[in-house]
Amino acid sequence: MNHQCVVIVGSQWGDEGKGKIVDVLAERVDIVARYQGGANAGHTVHVGDEEFVLHQIPSGILHPERRCLLGNGVVLDPFQFFEELDALTARGLDAEPRVGVSGRAHLLLPYHKILDRAAEERRGAGKIGTTGRGIGPAYEDKVARQGIRVADLRDLVGAEERLRAAAARVNERLIGQGSSERVDADRLVSDVLAIRERLYGLSTETGRVIHDALREGKRVLLEGAQGALLDVDHGTYPFVTSSNTTSGGAALGVGIGPTAIDAVVGVVKAYTTRVGAGPLPTEFPSPMQEHMRELGGEYGATTGRPRRCGWFDAVVVRYAARVNGLTGLAVTKLDVLDTLEELQIATGYRVGGEILDEFPGDLGLLEEAEPVYETLPGWQTSTADARRWDDLPAAAQAYLRRLEELTGAPIWFVSVGTRRDQIIHVEV
Ligand code: IMP
């Protein structure tokens, strides 16, 4: 792939296997930067026999010498971040000298998790099924202009004042909600001040670093978390996360102009999964649901929750291709379909007497939507050893070509297993 600044975005409901695609592409770049989300993400990467699950640190860290940045669009849980960093160091990676954090990134602190849990409890049957990592409340504070940023840690006295004010504000809110939980302001202050210097020491101007690198002809990957259908604007609102997961968020979330980006790779599973509540039009009935979950090992990397599974939904991915401006697709987990006799692809939705070919913004319509399926033969051969397009069985090639036609995006990569080498570079 000859592009200089590439965005990798999930193009379904997250868990598409972005970690693996970023890991493979990180081979050819100098910088990998996260632009949104926080520790709600769980990017699983296999290197040899080792498995790494990364929540906040970009997957590029597993390659020596790559600079890894967390942009201003991220909500940074500093305690979890250092735990992750220390775990990488303990496994022999010199991670810390290669990591930089935007001074403009907002801190996600323990009280955001308390608020996240409390909000979910209050929602009752209308639960979003959040990861409980405090994401929504941290972005609420950012937009309400009452967040605390990494840059705010420079001034010791000011940082303590902000933390105490936040604790008082959160406690007032908890009292108002009738909750018995409280934030212990002294503990909050001592915990944050204990990591203050270490974190502030890692702060950098991510936009400037990336801008300068691009001018020097270096290559940059902007790593998205979650997926297009979880985008706060373009997803299945309110069953979404609280950030812009789509490619437009990438420029904003690291601090460069959108014209600097020259490719957007949409990662999609060869079928569909979703974790948490909200519509999933192609969801399998039982027992196919459980069968696919076992075949694909579909359990959340962050929460361990079972993922809901369904057929590939071309309406979803066509929509994701448009809102992200996808230049190419990376299809993952093709091998999970190897044993199936027949495959279905949703090409449209039937709502009332009409066929919709556009993903609706109205959740009511989506709930009524009956997918219209096209059936294709399975290949019933292992694809795990395929390394070139021509190694794939004809039925698998036909399935992939049909995905391209229906979504309007060309396939650049096909992943056929968890290992680094189990990938087909269709177009590079
Ligand atoms: P939150 O981001 O924790 O607020 O959760 C909001 C919604 O996004 C829930 O449905 C979560 O299950 C989903 N979600 C958040 N992060 C991920 C992820 O990394 N993969 C898949 N789903 C996610």
XYZ file of C-alpha atoms and ligand atoms in Angstrom:
451
model
C 0.000 0.000 0.000
C 1.653 3.170 -1.166
C -0.196 5.679 0.923
C 1.328 8.021 3.435
C -1.419 8.768 5.917
C -3.901 5.949 6.315
C -6.907 5.703 8.611
C -8.020 2.271 9.821
C -11.676 2.247 10.812
C -14.058 -0.395 12.036
C -16.926 -0.520 9.562
C -19.531 -2.524 11.483
C -20.138 -2.497 15.262
C -16.542 -2.830 16.437
C -14.515 -6.006 17.056
C -13.807 -6.353 13.332
C -10.160 -7.246 13.925
C -8.628 -3.799 13.556
C -5.831 -4.714 15.962
C -4.525 -7.356 13.585
C -4.785 -5.125 10.493
C -3.030 -2.252 12.278
C -0.349 -4.675 13.440
C 0.235 -5.912 9.881
C 0.281 -2.402 8.391
C 2.434 -1.023 11.208
C 5.278 -2.918 9.565
C 5.438 -0.170 6.916
C 4.852 2.991 8.948
C 6.713 5.241 11.362
C 3.878 6.444 13.587
C 0.634 4.844 14.795
C -1.871 7.116 16.537
C -5.209 6.486 18.267
C -7.747 9.265 17.708
C -10.829 8.517 19.820
C -12.320 6.281 22.474
C -10.449 4.967 25.460
C -10.130 1.746 27.402
C -13.495 0.557 26.044
C -11.514 -0.807 23.094
C -9.877 -4.216 23.183
C -7.473 -4.829 20.323
C -6.199 -8.403 20.254
C -2.942 -9.067 18.427
C -1.114 -12.388 18.053
C 2.651 -12.309 17.647
C 4.053 -15.818 17.285
C 2.495 -17.784 20.138
C 1.927 -14.707 22.239
C -1.352 -12.850 22.593
C -1.532 -9.160 23.452
C -4.753 -7.327 24.268
C -4.334 -3.582 23.987
C -6.934 -1.176 25.299
C -5.417 2.267 24.910
C -1.932 1.919 23.491
C -1.950 1.683 19.677
C -1.347 -1.812 18.317
C 1.785 -0.501 16.521
C 3.658 -0.730 19.832
C 4.375 -4.405 19.133
C 6.769 -3.387 16.339
C 10.128 -2.071 17.523
C 10.842 1.594 16.893
C 7.288 2.625 15.993
C 6.238 5.846 17.667
C 2.773 5.432 19.198
C 0.585 8.394 19.995
C -2.704 8.963 21.759
C -4.393 11.976 20.230
C -6.506 14.737 21.719
C -9.704 12.860 20.760
C -8.930 10.028 23.163
C -10.281 9.961 26.733
C -7.291 8.674 28.627
C -7.617 6.492 31.711
C -4.138 7.123 33.128
C -4.174 4.253 35.639
C -5.216 1.664 33.097
C -2.762 3.215 30.616
C 0.221 2.796 32.935
C -0.881 -0.719 33.845
C -0.879 -1.567 30.142
C 2.444 0.148 29.576
C 4.070 -1.634 32.545
C 2.714 -4.984 31.342
C 4.313 -4.408 27.922
C 7.602 -3.441 29.543
C 7.459 -6.555 31.726
C 7.093 -8.621 28.544
C 10.314 -7.117 27.196
C 9.040 -4.285 24.982
C 10.671 -0.864 25.394
C 7.247 0.730 25.135
C 7.426 3.869 27.279
C 10.081 5.836 25.356
C 8.016 5.375 22.192
C 4.670 6.545 23.554
C 3.341 10.103 23.438
C 0.047 11.515 24.681
C -1.608 14.707 23.503
C -1.646 17.436 26.129
C -5.173 18.144 24.892
C -6.430 14.620 25.658
C -9.015 14.522 28.425
C -8.444 12.407 31.506
C -10.906 9.653 32.255
C -10.879 9.295 36.028
C -12.398 6.704 38.385
C -15.480 8.868 38.993
C -16.395 8.606 35.312
C -16.732 4.857 35.774
C -18.993 5.352 38.795
C -21.179 7.694 36.720
C -21.195 5.253 33.773
C -22.443 2.413 35.982
C -25.005 4.626 37.692
C -26.358 5.848 34.332
C -26.700 2.276 33.064
C -28.573 1.247 36.206
C -30.973 4.153 35.804
C -31.654 3.218 32.186
C -33.104 -0.122 33.338
C -34.529 -1.965 30.330
C -33.184 0.760 28.027
C -29.561 -0.070 28.938
C -26.968 0.661 26.253
C -24.758 -2.157 27.484
C -21.687 0.073 27.822
C -18.308 -1.397 28.661
C -18.484 0.365 32.053
C -15.177 2.118 31.341
C -16.537 5.622 31.948
C -16.481 6.673 28.307
C -19.823 8.512 28.104
C -19.324 10.587 31.286
C -15.742 11.510 30.260
C -16.924 12.853 26.898
C -19.848 14.579 28.660
C -17.337 16.474 30.817
C -15.275 17.366 27.756
C -18.232 18.806 25.861
C -19.570 20.533 28.997
C -16.148 22.233 29.268
C -15.446 20.847 32.702
C -12.986 18.086 31.836
C -9.395 17.827 33.049
C -6.752 17.490 30.359
C -3.246 16.067 30.409
C -1.895 19.610 29.983
C -3.718 20.646 33.170
C -1.331 18.449 35.158
C 1.590 20.833 34.640
C 0.446 23.131 37.423
C 0.339 21.133 40.666
C -1.891 23.550 42.583
C -4.263 24.029 39.657
C -4.507 20.265 39.104
C -5.449 19.666 42.722
C -8.099 22.399 42.576
C -9.639 20.907 39.446
C -9.707 17.436 40.946
C -11.369 18.641 44.155
C -13.933 20.638 42.189
C -14.686 17.586 40.037
C -15.102 15.356 43.111
C -17.505 17.860 44.688
C -19.509 18.161 41.464
C -19.755 14.399 40.994
C -20.770 13.864 44.621
C -23.533 16.439 44.259
C -24.752 14.607 41.217
C -24.637 11.235 42.967
C -26.550 12.624 45.946
C -29.146 14.091 43.564
C -29.533 10.694 41.957
C -30.045 9.013 45.316
C -26.869 6.982 44.898
C -24.918 5.937 47.982
C -21.578 6.000 46.102
C -19.179 8.893 46.765
C -15.891 10.070 45.348
C -13.167 10.299 47.979
C -11.533 13.607 47.001
C -8.333 13.040 49.028
C -7.767 9.658 47.464
C -8.494 10.991 43.975
C -5.988 13.789 44.446
C -3.275 11.540 45.856
C -3.766 8.893 43.142
C -3.633 11.392 40.288
C -0.751 13.375 41.729
C 1.200 10.133 42.085
C 1.171 9.661 38.298
C 1.198 13.366 37.406
C 4.847 13.753 36.497
C 5.076 10.479 34.651
C 2.026 11.272 32.527
C 2.838 14.925 31.931
C 6.315 13.810 30.907
C 4.781 11.831 28.038
C 2.672 14.715 26.766
C 3.362 16.011 23.321
C 1.767 17.998 20.498
C 0.454 14.992 18.521
C -0.796 17.090 15.592
C 2.611 18.730 15.196
C 4.487 15.431 15.471
C 2.312 13.892 12.748
C 2.408 17.006 10.555
C 6.202 17.147 10.698
C 6.539 13.419 10.074
C 4.352 13.654 6.965
C 6.417 16.572 5.666
C 9.538 14.464 6.084
C 7.936 11.770 3.929
C 7.270 9.410 6.825
C 4.181 7.213 7.015
C 1.421 7.406 9.564
C -1.455 5.130 10.554
C -4.432 6.565 12.385
C -6.034 3.772 14.361
C -9.769 3.895 15.027
C -11.509 2.057 17.828
C -15.066 0.640 17.821
C -16.940 0.859 14.514
C -18.947 3.130 12.211
C -22.284 1.922 13.568
C -21.145 2.928 17.077
C -20.272 6.497 15.957
C -22.152 9.050 18.065
C -23.381 10.822 14.897
C -23.635 8.061 12.334
C -24.318 4.985 14.440
C -27.467 3.409 15.834
C -28.037 6.254 18.312
C -28.494 6.059 21.291
C -26.926 2.563 21.198
C -23.532 3.989 20.314
C -20.315 5.044 21.969
C -19.690 8.734 22.696
C -17.044 9.567 20.098
C -16.729 9.942 16.329
C -15.333 6.588 15.351
C -15.548 7.321 11.616
C -12.665 8.639 9.538
C -13.697 12.296 9.901
C -12.905 11.882 13.589
C -9.341 10.879 12.758
C -8.188 14.305 11.595
C -9.953 15.999 14.495
C -8.788 13.463 17.036
C -5.063 13.844 16.377
C -4.958 17.453 15.219
C -4.217 17.390 11.484
C -6.242 18.594 8.517
C -8.449 16.101 6.639
C -6.495 16.762 3.426
C -3.453 15.055 4.967
C -5.257 11.688 4.850
C -4.844 9.770 1.611
C -6.446 6.390 2.315
C -9.158 4.990 4.555
C -9.232 1.225 5.135
C -12.503 -0.141 6.488
C -12.101 -3.323 8.510
C -15.079 -5.700 8.334
C -15.648 -9.220 9.550
C -16.778 -11.691 6.888
C -19.999 -11.823 8.950
C -21.363 -9.415 11.589
C -21.104 -9.140 15.367
C -22.231 -6.690 17.971
C -21.755 -6.517 21.722
C -24.160 -4.541 23.876
C -27.752 -3.560 23.166
C -29.271 -2.035 20.035
C -30.420 -3.148 16.597
C -28.619 -5.890 14.671
C -30.848 -6.627 11.669
C -29.080 -9.802 10.489
C -28.793 -11.394 13.954
C -28.884 -15.209 13.840
C -31.609 -17.136 15.625
C -30.574 -19.968 17.938
C -28.831 -22.429 17.473
C -26.902 -20.759 14.597
C -26.166 -17.886 17.011
C -24.306 -20.131 19.454
C -22.682 -22.120 16.644
C -21.120 -19.013 15.065
C -20.104 -17.630 18.449
C -18.119 -20.781 19.097
C -16.672 -20.959 15.567
C -15.492 -17.350 15.750
C -14.615 -17.245 19.479
C -16.946 -14.266 19.731
C -16.442 -13.005 23.269
C -15.525 -9.381 24.054
C -11.794 -8.675 24.513
C -12.530 -5.994 27.130
C -15.529 -7.343 29.023
C -15.640 -11.050 28.055
C -19.316 -10.603 27.108
C -20.667 -12.967 24.434
C -21.001 -11.141 21.121
C -24.226 -11.284 19.125
C -23.585 -12.745 15.663
C -25.302 -12.438 12.279
C -24.809 -12.653 8.519
C -22.776 -10.064 6.644
C -24.935 -6.991 6.217
C -24.087 -5.174 2.986
C -26.507 -2.340 3.830
C -24.400 -1.580 6.907
C -21.063 -1.758 5.126
C -22.265 0.219 2.073
C -23.324 2.928 4.513
C -20.028 2.704 6.398
C -18.159 2.964 3.080
C -19.977 6.206 2.329
C -19.691 7.926 5.707
C -16.014 6.987 6.020
C -15.045 7.544 2.381
C -13.501 4.065 2.366
C -10.812 3.559 -0.252
C -10.363 -0.135 0.564
C -11.725 -2.943 2.720
C -9.912 -5.422 4.942
C -12.109 -8.504 5.393
C -11.241 -10.490 8.509
C -12.136 -13.935 9.862
C -12.979 -15.391 6.459
C -11.746 -18.749 7.805
C -14.550 -18.762 10.405
C -16.998 -19.397 7.531
C -14.982 -22.338 6.158
C -17.318 -25.104 7.351
C -20.652 -23.549 6.385
C -22.675 -25.075 3.555
C -24.371 -21.849 2.545
C -23.857 -18.187 3.282
C -26.286 -15.324 3.284
C -25.676 -11.637 2.672
C -28.243 -8.954 3.469
C -28.630 -6.717 0.418
C -31.511 -4.519 1.617
C -34.206 -4.224 4.294
C -37.918 -4.754 3.843
C -39.888 -2.218 5.876
C -43.658 -2.345 5.410
C -44.108 -2.926 1.699
C -40.907 -1.128 0.736
C -37.305 -2.174 0.228
C -34.742 0.143 1.819
C -31.246 0.055 0.394
C -29.986 2.797 2.705
C -29.231 2.275 6.392
C -31.944 4.277 8.204
C -31.207 6.847 10.910
C -34.625 6.146 12.436
C -34.279 3.342 14.959
C -38.000 2.585 14.761
C -37.646 1.749 11.059
C -34.579 -0.321 11.807
C -36.418 -2.362 14.408
C -39.106 -3.217 11.848
C -36.552 -3.982 9.132
C -36.530 -7.523 7.728
C -33.278 -8.190 5.886
C -33.538 -9.277 2.258
C -30.986 -12.049 1.781
C -29.022 -13.373 -1.110
C -27.693 -16.937 -0.688
C -24.262 -18.054 -1.873
C -22.655 -21.483 -1.691
C -20.047 -22.110 1.013
C -16.601 -23.504 0.163
C -16.232 -26.100 2.929
C -12.443 -26.104 2.628
C -9.923 -24.557 4.969
C -8.716 -21.104 3.909
C -6.261 -20.811 6.824
C -3.238 -21.474 4.616
C -4.215 -19.145 1.769
C -1.604 -16.418 1.269
C -2.580 -15.187 -2.204
C -5.941 -14.487 -3.785
C -5.487 -17.456 -6.112
C -5.098 -19.800 -3.112
C -8.717 -19.125 -2.112
C -11.417 -21.588 -3.214
C -13.586 -20.279 -6.065
C -16.668 -20.005 -3.830
C -14.729 -17.869 -1.324
C -13.521 -15.609 -4.141
C -17.120 -15.299 -5.382
C -18.333 -14.432 -1.882
C -15.668 -11.724 -1.500
C -16.295 -10.288 -4.973
C -19.997 -10.067 -4.141
C -19.158 -8.143 -0.948
C -17.182 -5.676 -3.059
C -20.037 -5.225 -5.535
C -22.648 -4.737 -2.848
C -20.620 -2.363 -0.684
C -18.921 -0.435 -3.485
C -15.500 -0.756 -1.822
C -12.585 -2.804 -3.201
C -11.029 -5.478 -0.992
C -7.375 -4.753 -0.194
C -6.756 -7.367 2.476
C -8.274 -10.680 3.526
C -7.378 -12.154 6.902
C -7.683 -15.924 7.319
C -6.473 -16.456 10.889
C -5.072 -14.739 13.930
C -1.381 -15.050 13.041
C 0.514 -12.180 11.402
C 1.246 -14.204 8.269
C -2.387 -15.279 7.780
C -3.222 -12.405 5.494
C -3.736 -11.949 1.767
C -2.630 -8.639 0.279
C -5.120 -8.378 -2.576
C -3.926 -4.972 -3.649
C -0.853 -3.297 -2.276
P -19.127 2.586 25.765
O -18.225 2.954 24.653
O -18.449 1.797 26.854
O -19.898 3.759 26.288
O -20.247 1.574 25.190
C -21.212 1.989 24.237
C -21.499 0.880 23.247
O -20.343 0.658 22.431
C -21.836 -0.484 23.871
O -22.751 -1.154 23.026
C -20.504 -1.207 23.849
O -20.665 -2.612 23.853
C -19.945 -0.711 22.532
N -18.488 -0.748 22.487
C -17.623 0.111 23.066
N -16.354 -0.223 22.787
C -16.414 -1.300 21.998
C -15.425 -2.095 21.348
O -14.216 -1.853 21.420
N -15.891 -3.130 20.596
C -17.212 -3.383 20.457
N -18.164 -2.680 21.042
C -17.778 -1.641 21.799
